[in-house]
Short mmCIF file of C-alpha atoms in Angstrom, two decimals:
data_model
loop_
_atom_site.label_atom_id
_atom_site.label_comp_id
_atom_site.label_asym_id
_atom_site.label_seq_id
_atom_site.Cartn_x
_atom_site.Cartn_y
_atom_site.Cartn_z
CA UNK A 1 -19.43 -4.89 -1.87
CA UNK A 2 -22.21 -4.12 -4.75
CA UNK A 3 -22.53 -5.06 -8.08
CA UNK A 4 -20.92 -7.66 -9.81
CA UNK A 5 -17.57 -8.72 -9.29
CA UNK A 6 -14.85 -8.64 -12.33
CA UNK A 7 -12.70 -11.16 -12.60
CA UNK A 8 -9.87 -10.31 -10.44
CA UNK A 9 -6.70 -11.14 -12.96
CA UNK A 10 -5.78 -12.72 -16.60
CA UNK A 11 -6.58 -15.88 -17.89
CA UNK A 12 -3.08 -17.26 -15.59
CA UNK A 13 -5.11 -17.11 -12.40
CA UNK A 14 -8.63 -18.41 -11.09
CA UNK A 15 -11.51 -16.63 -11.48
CA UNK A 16 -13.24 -15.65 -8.61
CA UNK A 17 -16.86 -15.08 -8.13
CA UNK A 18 -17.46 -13.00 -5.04
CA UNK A 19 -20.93 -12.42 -3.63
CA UNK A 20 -22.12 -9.27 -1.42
CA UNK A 21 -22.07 -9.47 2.11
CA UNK A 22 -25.84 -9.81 2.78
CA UNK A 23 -25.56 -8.17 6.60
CA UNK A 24 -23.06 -5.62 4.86
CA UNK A 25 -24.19 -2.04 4.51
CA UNK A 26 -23.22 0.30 0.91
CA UNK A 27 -21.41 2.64 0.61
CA UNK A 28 -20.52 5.11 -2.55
CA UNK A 29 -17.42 4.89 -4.36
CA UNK A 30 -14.89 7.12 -4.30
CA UNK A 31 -14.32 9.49 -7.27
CA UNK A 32 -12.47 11.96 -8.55
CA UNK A 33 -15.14 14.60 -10.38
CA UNK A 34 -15.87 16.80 -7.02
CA UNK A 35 -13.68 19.32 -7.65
CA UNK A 36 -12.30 20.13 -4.08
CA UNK A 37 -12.12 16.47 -3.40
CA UNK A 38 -9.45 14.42 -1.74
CA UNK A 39 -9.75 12.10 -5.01
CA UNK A 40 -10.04 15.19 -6.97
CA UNK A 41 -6.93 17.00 -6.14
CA UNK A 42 -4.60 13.40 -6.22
CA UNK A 43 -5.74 13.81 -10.29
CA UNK A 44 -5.70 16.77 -10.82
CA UNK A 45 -2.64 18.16 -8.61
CA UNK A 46 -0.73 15.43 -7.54
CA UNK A 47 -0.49 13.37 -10.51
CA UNK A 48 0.62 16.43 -12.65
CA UNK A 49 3.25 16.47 -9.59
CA UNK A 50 4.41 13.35 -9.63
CA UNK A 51 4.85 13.06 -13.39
CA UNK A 52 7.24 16.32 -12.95
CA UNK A 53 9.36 14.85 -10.46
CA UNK A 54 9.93 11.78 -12.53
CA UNK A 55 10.67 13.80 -15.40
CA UNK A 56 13.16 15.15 -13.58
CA UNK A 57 14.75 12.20 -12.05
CA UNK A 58 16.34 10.78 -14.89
CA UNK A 59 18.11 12.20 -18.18
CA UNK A 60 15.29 10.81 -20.00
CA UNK A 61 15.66 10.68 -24.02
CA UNK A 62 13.11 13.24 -25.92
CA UNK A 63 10.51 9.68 -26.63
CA UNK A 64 9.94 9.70 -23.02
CA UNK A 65 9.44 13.35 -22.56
CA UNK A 66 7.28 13.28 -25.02
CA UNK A 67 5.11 10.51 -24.21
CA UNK A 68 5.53 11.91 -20.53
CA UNK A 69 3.93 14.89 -22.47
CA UNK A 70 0.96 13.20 -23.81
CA UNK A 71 0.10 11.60 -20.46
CA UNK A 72 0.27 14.81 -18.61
CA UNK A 73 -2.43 15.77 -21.08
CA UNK A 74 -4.53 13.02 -21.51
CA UNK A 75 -5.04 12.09 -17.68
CA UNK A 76 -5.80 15.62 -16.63
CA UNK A 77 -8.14 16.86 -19.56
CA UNK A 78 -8.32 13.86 -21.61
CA UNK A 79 -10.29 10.15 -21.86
CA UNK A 80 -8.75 6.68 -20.40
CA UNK A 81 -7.31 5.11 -23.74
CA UNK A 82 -7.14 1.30 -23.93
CA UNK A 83 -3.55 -0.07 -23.83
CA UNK A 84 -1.92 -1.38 -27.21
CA UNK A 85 -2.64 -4.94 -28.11
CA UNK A 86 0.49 -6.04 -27.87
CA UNK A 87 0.79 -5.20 -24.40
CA UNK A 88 2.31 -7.63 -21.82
CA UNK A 89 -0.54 -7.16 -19.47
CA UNK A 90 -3.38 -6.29 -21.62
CA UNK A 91 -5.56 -9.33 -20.81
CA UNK A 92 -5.21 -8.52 -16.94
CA UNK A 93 -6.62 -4.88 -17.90
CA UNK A 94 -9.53 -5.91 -19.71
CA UNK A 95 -9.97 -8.14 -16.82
CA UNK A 96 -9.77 -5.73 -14.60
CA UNK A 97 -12.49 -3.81 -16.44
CA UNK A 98 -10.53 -1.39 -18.98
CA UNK A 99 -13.25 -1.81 -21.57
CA UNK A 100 -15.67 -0.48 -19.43
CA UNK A 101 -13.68 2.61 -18.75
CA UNK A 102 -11.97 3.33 -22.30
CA UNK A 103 -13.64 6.55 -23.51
CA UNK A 104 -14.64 7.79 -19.87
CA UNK A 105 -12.81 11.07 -18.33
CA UNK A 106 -10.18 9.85 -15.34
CA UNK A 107 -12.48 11.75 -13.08
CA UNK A 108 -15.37 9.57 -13.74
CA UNK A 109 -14.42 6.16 -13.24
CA UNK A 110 -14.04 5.01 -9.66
CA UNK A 111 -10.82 6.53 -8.09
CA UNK A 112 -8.67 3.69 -7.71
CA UNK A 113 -9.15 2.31 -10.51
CA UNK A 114 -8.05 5.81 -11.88
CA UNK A 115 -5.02 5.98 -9.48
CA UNK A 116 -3.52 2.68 -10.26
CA UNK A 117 -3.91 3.07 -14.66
CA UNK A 118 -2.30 6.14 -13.80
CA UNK A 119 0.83 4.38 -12.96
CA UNK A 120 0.53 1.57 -15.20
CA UNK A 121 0.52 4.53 -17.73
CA UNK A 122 3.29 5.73 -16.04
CA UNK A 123 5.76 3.23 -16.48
CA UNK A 124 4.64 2.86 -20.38
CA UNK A 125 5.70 6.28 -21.00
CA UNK A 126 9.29 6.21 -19.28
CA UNK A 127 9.94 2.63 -20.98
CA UNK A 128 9.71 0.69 -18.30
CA UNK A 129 8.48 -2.50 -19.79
CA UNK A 130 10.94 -2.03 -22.66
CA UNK A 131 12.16 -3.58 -24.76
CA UNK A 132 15.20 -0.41 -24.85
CA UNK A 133 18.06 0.45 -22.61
CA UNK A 134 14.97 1.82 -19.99
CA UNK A 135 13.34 -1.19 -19.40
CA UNK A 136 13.00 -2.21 -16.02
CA UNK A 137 14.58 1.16 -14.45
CA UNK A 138 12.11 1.94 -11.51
CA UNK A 139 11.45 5.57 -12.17
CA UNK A 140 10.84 6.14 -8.52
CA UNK A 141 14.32 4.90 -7.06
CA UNK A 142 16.05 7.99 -6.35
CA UNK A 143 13.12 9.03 -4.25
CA UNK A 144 13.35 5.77 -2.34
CA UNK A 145 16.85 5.62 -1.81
CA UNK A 146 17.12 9.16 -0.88
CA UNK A 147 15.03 8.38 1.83
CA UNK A 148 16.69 4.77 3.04
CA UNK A 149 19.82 6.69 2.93
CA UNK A 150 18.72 10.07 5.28
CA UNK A 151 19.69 10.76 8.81
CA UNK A 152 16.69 9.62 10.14
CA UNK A 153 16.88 6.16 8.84
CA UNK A 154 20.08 6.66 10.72
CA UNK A 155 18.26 7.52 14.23
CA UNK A 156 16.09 5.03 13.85
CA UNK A 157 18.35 2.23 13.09
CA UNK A 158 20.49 3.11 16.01
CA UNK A 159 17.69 3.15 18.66
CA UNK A 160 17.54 -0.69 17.86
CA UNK A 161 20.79 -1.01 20.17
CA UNK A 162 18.61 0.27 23.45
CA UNK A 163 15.75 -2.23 22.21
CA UNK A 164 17.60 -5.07 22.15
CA UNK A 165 17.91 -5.24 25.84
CA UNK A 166 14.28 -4.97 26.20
CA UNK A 167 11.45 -7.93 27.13
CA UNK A 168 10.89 -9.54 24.28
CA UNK A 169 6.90 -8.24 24.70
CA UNK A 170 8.07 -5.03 24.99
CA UNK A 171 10.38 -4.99 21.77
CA UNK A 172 7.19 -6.72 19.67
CA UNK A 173 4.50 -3.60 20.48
CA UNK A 174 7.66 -1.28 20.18
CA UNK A 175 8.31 -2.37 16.32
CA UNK A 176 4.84 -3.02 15.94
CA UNK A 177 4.03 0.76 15.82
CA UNK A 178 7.32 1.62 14.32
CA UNK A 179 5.81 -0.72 11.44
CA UNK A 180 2.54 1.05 11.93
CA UNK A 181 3.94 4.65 11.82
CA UNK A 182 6.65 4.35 9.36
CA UNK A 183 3.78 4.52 6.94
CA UNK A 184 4.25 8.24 7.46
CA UNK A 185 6.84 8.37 5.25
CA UNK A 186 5.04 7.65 2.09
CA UNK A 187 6.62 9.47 -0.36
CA UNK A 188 3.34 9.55 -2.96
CA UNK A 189 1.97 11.77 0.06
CA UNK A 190 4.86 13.72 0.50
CA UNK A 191 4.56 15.19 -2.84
CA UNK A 192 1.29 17.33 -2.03
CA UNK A 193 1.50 17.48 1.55
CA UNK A 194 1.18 20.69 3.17
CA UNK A 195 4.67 21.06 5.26
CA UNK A 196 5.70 17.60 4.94
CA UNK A 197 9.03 18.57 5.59
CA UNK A 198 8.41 19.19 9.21
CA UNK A 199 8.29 16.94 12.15
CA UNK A 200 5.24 16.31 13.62
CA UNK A 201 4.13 14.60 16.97
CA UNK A 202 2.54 11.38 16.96
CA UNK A 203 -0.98 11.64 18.29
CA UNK A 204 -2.97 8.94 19.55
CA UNK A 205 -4.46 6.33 17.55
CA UNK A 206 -7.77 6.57 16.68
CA UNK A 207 -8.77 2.99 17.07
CA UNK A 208 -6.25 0.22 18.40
CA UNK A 209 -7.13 -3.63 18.42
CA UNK A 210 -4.00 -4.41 19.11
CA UNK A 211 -4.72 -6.69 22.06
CA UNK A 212 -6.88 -8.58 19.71
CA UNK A 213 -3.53 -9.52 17.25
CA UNK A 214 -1.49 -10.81 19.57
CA UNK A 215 -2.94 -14.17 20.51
CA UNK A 216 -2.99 -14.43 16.66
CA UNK A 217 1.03 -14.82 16.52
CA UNK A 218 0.76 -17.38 19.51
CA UNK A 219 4.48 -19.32 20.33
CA UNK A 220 2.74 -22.54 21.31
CA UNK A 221 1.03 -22.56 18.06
CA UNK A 222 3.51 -20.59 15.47
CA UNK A 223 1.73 -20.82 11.89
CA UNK A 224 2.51 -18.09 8.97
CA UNK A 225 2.40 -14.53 8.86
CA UNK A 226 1.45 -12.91 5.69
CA UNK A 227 2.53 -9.26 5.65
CA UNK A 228 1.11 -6.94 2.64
CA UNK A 229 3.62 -4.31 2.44
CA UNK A 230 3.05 -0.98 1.27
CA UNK A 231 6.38 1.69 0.85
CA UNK A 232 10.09 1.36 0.42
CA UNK A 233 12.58 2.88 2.15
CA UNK A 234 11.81 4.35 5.88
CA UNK A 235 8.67 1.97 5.69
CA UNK A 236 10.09 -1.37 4.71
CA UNK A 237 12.28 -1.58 7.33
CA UNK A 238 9.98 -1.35 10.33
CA UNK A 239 8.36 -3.92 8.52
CA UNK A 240 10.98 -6.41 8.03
CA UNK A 241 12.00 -5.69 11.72
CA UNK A 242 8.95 -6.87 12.52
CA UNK A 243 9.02 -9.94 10.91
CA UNK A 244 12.74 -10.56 11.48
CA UNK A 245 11.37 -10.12 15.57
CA UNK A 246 8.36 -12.20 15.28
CA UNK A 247 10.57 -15.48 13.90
CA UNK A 248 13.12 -14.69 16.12
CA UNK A 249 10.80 -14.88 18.85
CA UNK A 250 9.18 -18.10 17.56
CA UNK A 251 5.64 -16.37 16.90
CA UNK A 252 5.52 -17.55 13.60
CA UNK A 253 7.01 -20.05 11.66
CA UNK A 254 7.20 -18.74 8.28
CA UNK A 255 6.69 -14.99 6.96
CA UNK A 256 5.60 -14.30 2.97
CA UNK A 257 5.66 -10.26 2.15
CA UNK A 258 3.66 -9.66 -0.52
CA UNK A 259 5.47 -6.81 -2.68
CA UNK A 260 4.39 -5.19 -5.89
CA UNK A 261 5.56 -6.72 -9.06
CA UNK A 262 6.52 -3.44 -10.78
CA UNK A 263 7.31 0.52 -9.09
CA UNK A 264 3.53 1.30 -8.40
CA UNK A 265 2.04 4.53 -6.40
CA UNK A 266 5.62 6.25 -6.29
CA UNK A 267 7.13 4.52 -3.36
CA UNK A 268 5.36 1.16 -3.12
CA UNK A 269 7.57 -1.65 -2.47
CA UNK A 270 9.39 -4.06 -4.88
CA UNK A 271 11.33 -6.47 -4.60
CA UNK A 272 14.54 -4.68 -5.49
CA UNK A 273 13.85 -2.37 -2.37
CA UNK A 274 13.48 -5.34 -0.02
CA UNK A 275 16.94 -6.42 -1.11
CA UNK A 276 18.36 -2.17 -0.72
CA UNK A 277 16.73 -2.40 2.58
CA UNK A 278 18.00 -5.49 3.84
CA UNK A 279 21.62 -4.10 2.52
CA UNK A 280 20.85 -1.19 4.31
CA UNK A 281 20.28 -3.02 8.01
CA UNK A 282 23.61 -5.32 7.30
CA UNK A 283 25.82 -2.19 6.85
CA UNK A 284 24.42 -0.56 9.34
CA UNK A 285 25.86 -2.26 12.59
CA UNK A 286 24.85 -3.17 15.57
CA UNK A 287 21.78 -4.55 16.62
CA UNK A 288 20.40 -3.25 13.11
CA UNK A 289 23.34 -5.34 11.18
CA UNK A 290 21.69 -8.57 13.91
CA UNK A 291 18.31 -8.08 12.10
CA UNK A 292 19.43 -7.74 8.87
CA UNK A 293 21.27 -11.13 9.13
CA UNK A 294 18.61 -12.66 9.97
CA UNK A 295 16.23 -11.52 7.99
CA UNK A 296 18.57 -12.30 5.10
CA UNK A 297 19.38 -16.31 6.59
CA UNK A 298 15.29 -16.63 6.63
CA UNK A 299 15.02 -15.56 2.93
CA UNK A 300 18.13 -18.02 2.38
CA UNK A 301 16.51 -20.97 4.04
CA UNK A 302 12.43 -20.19 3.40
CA UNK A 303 11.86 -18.91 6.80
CA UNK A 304 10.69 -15.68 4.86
CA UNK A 305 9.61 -15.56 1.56
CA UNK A 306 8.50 -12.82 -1.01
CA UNK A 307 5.42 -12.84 -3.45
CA UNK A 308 4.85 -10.44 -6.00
CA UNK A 309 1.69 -11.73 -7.34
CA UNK A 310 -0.13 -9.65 -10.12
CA UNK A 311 -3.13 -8.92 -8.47
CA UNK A 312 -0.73 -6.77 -5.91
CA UNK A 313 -0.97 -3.87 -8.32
CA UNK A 314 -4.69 -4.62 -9.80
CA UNK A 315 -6.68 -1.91 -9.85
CA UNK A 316 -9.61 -3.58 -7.17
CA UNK A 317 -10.46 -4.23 -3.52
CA UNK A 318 -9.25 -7.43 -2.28
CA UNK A 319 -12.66 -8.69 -2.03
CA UNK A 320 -12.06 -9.83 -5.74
CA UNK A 321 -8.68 -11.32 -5.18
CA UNK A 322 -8.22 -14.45 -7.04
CA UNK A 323 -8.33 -18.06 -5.97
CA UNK A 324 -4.62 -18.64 -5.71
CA UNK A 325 -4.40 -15.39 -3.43
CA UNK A 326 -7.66 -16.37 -1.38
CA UNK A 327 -5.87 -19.69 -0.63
CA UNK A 328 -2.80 -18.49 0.63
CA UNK A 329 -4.49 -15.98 3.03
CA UNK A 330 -6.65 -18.71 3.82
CA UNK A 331 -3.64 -20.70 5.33
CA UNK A 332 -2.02 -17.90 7.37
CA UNK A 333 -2.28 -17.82 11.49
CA UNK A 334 -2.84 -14.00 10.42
CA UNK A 335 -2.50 -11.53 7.36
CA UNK A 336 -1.14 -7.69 8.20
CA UNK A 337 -1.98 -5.40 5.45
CA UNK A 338 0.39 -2.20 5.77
CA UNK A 339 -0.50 1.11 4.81
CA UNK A 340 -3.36 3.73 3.21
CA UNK A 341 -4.05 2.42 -0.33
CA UNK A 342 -4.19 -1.56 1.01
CA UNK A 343 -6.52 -0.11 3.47
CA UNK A 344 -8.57 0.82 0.46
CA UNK A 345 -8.33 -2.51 -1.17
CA UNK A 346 -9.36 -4.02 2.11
CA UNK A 347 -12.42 -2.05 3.31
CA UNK A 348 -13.26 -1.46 -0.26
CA UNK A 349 -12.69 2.42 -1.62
CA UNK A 350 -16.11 3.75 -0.10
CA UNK A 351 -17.19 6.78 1.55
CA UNK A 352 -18.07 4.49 4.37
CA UNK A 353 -20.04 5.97 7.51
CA UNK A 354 -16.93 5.45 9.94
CA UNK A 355 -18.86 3.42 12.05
CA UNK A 356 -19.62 1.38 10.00
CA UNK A 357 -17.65 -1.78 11.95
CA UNK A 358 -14.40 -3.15 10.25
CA UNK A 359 -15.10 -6.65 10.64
CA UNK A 360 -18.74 -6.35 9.04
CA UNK A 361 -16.47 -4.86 5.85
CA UNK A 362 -13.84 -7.38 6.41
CA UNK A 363 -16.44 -10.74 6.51
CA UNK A 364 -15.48 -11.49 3.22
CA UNK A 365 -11.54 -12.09 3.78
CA UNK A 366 -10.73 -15.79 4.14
CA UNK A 367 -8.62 -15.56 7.11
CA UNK A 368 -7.43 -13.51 10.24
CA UNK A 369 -6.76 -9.93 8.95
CA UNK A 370 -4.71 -7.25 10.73
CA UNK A 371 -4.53 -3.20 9.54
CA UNK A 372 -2.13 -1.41 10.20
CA UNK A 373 -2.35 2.51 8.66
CA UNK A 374 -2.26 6.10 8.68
CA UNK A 375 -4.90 7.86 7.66
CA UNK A 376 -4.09 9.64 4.33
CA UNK A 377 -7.72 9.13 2.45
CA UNK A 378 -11.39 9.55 3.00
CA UNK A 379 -11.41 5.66 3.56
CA UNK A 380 -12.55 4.78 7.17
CA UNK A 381 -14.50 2.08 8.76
CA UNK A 382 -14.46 0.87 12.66
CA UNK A 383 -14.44 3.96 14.81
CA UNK A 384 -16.92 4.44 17.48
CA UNK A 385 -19.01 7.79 17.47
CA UNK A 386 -17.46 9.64 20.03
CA UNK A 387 -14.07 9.20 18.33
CA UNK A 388 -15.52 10.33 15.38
CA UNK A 389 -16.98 13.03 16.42
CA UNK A 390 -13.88 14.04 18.77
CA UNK A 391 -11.59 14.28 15.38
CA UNK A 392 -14.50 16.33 13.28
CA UNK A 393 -14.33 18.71 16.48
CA UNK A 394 -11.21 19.33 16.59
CA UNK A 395 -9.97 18.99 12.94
CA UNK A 396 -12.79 19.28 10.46
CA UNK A 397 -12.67 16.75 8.21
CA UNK A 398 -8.61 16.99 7.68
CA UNK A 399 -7.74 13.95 10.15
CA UNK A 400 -9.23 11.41 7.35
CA UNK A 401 -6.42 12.77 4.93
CA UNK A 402 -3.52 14.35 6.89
CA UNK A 403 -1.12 11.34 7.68
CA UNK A 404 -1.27 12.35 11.62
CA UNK A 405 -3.62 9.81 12.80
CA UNK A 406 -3.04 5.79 12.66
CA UNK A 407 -5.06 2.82 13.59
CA UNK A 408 -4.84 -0.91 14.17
CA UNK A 409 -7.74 -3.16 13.41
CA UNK A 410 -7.93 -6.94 13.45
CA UNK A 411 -10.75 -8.98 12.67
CA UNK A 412 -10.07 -12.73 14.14
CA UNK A 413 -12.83 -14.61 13.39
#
């Protein structure tokens, strides 16, 4: 990464000073002001969307509309404004480099930065972080629960029964790419997607390490997994059947999910949908209802732990994570990192060549790293030149956006 790093969070957590990769190539960063843009149309189509649906989702009092109102205007034709000085997390923005941006259009500050103020913004204007009768009501919930709650949770929950008979090998790649494709159900994508209603085939992955993660989550040497989850609802639960397999199985010892610490990106997971989702496996029977036991005994006794650490929803790749964060990654036999905007974070929100290898982009991470994503931004790093220029054949340049590819890189050194 270029330039120098910002602090990472507040004054409650370490500073971190992280230096540029010296062997690492640059890339730009993404923004939003190319109209026709990925980045572009997120700010200037799908945020309008979103804040519609919310608006919608809740008999909100005429305050909220109205401050709904104002941000509808301000982040599509207006300038970032700084947040009010009372505000719980103010001295985590400025950290995160508000100052810098107050004034600028949303379109010209780099585009996650703009994405994640966006919902920070968000949740201000609905009353989320109070005080009133609002505060704390996740805006996005019906959208998530809809979802846990739809006959193809239903499907998917009962094709544990077959799986349970299965090797044990063979059950750990099956829910590794059900934890690897449920991020297709990302309901922030949804929202703009082109037919997203309709069921598509699931093509081939455009690069798989997988062979390379397995002797990370070794039985004769079980350590912890760290697993960075990304959405609720059809998501989640892959994931935490994942986990609940993997201690089961006695590949790892101890499991931390790292959620968000408020609703964040429109279905990003909390810790209020771990709990629906585990609810959702225990009333589901059968094999399912086995999982969700478990998975809810581990929480119980520390087998499986959650973190919702602040810097989950900061507005910067992780290469500027702070110390307490570092460390913890640090101590993991291996950290996943689920879905499209961690991938971001990860590989640092660049217009990267997309050969430009993973684990050069990854050097910086203090531990094993595993990602596991569908492609639904501009964002890629680690393919080899043939695949690349297989998908721009055949697609144009819609496979980096359209949710129907996936990939799994690890870097284990």
């Amino acid at each position: 990464m270029t330039g120098a790093p910002r602090s990472a969070a507040g004054a409650a957590h370490p500073r971190v000073t992280v230096s540029p990769m010296p062997d690492t190539p640059t890339a730009p960063l993404l923004l939003g002001n190319r109209p026709g843009s990925f980045p572009h149309s997120v700010l200037a189509e799908r945020h309008p969307a979103i804040i519609q649906q919310v608006r919608e989702a809740f008999p909100y009092e005429p305050a909220q509309h109205r401050a709904l109102d104002v941000l509808l205007a301000n982040c599509t034709e207006g300038t970032i404004e700084s947040l009010p000085a009372g505000a719980h997390d103010r001295e985590d923005w400025d950290a995160w480099g508000l100052p810098a941006h107050t004034g600028r259009s949303w379109f010209d500050v780099p585009w996650l930065w703009s994405e994640s103020f966006f919902y920070r913004r968000l949740l201000e204007a609905v009353g989320y972080f109070g005080p009133g009768p609002w505060q704390g009501i996740d805006p996005f919930r019906p959208f998530k629960l809809a979802e846990l709650d739809s006959p193809g949770t239903d499907e998917e929950l009962a094709a544990l029964d077959d799986l349970a008979g299965r090797p044990a090998e063979e059950q750990a790649r099956a829910l590794l790419h059900g934890s690897l494709w449920g991020n297709r159900a990302d309901l922030g994508f949804r929202l703009s997607a082109e037919g997203a209603q309709e069921t598509r085939a699931v093509p081939a992955l455009v690069a798989d390490d997988s062979d390379r993660l397995w002797p990370l989550l070794d039985t004769a040497r079980p350590g912890t997994l760290c697993l960075v989850a990304d959405n609720a609802g059809r998501e989640l639960v892959p994931d935490l059947l994942l986990i609940a397999h993997l201690l089961a199985d006695g590949r790892v010892e101890r499991a931390v999910l790292h959620v968000k610490p408020c609703p964040y990106y429109v279905s990003d997971a909390t810790t209020a949908d771990v709990v629906d989702a585990l609810r959702r496996l225990t009333g589901a029977g059968g094999a399912a209802a086995a999982y969700g036991r478990t998975l809810w005994s581990a929480l119980s006794d520390g087998r499986l732990a959650l973190r919702a650490h602040p810097f989950s929803s900061a507005p910067l790749p992780y290469a500027e994570m702070p110390g307490d964060l570092r460390a913890e990654f640090a101590a993991a036999a291996l950290t996943i990192v689920k879905g499209d905007l961690n991938y971001r974070r990860l590989v640092g929100d660049r217009l990267w060549d997309p050969t430009t290898p993973f684990t050069d982009v990854t050097a910086y991470f203090p531990g094993p790293v595993a990602a596991l994503r569908t492609l639904k931004s501009e964002v890629i790093t680690g393919l080899d030149a043939r695949t690349e220029a297989a998908l721009d054949a055949a697609e144009g340049g819609r496979w980096r956006t359209a949710g129907t590819h996936a990939l799994i890189q690890v870097r284990d050194v």
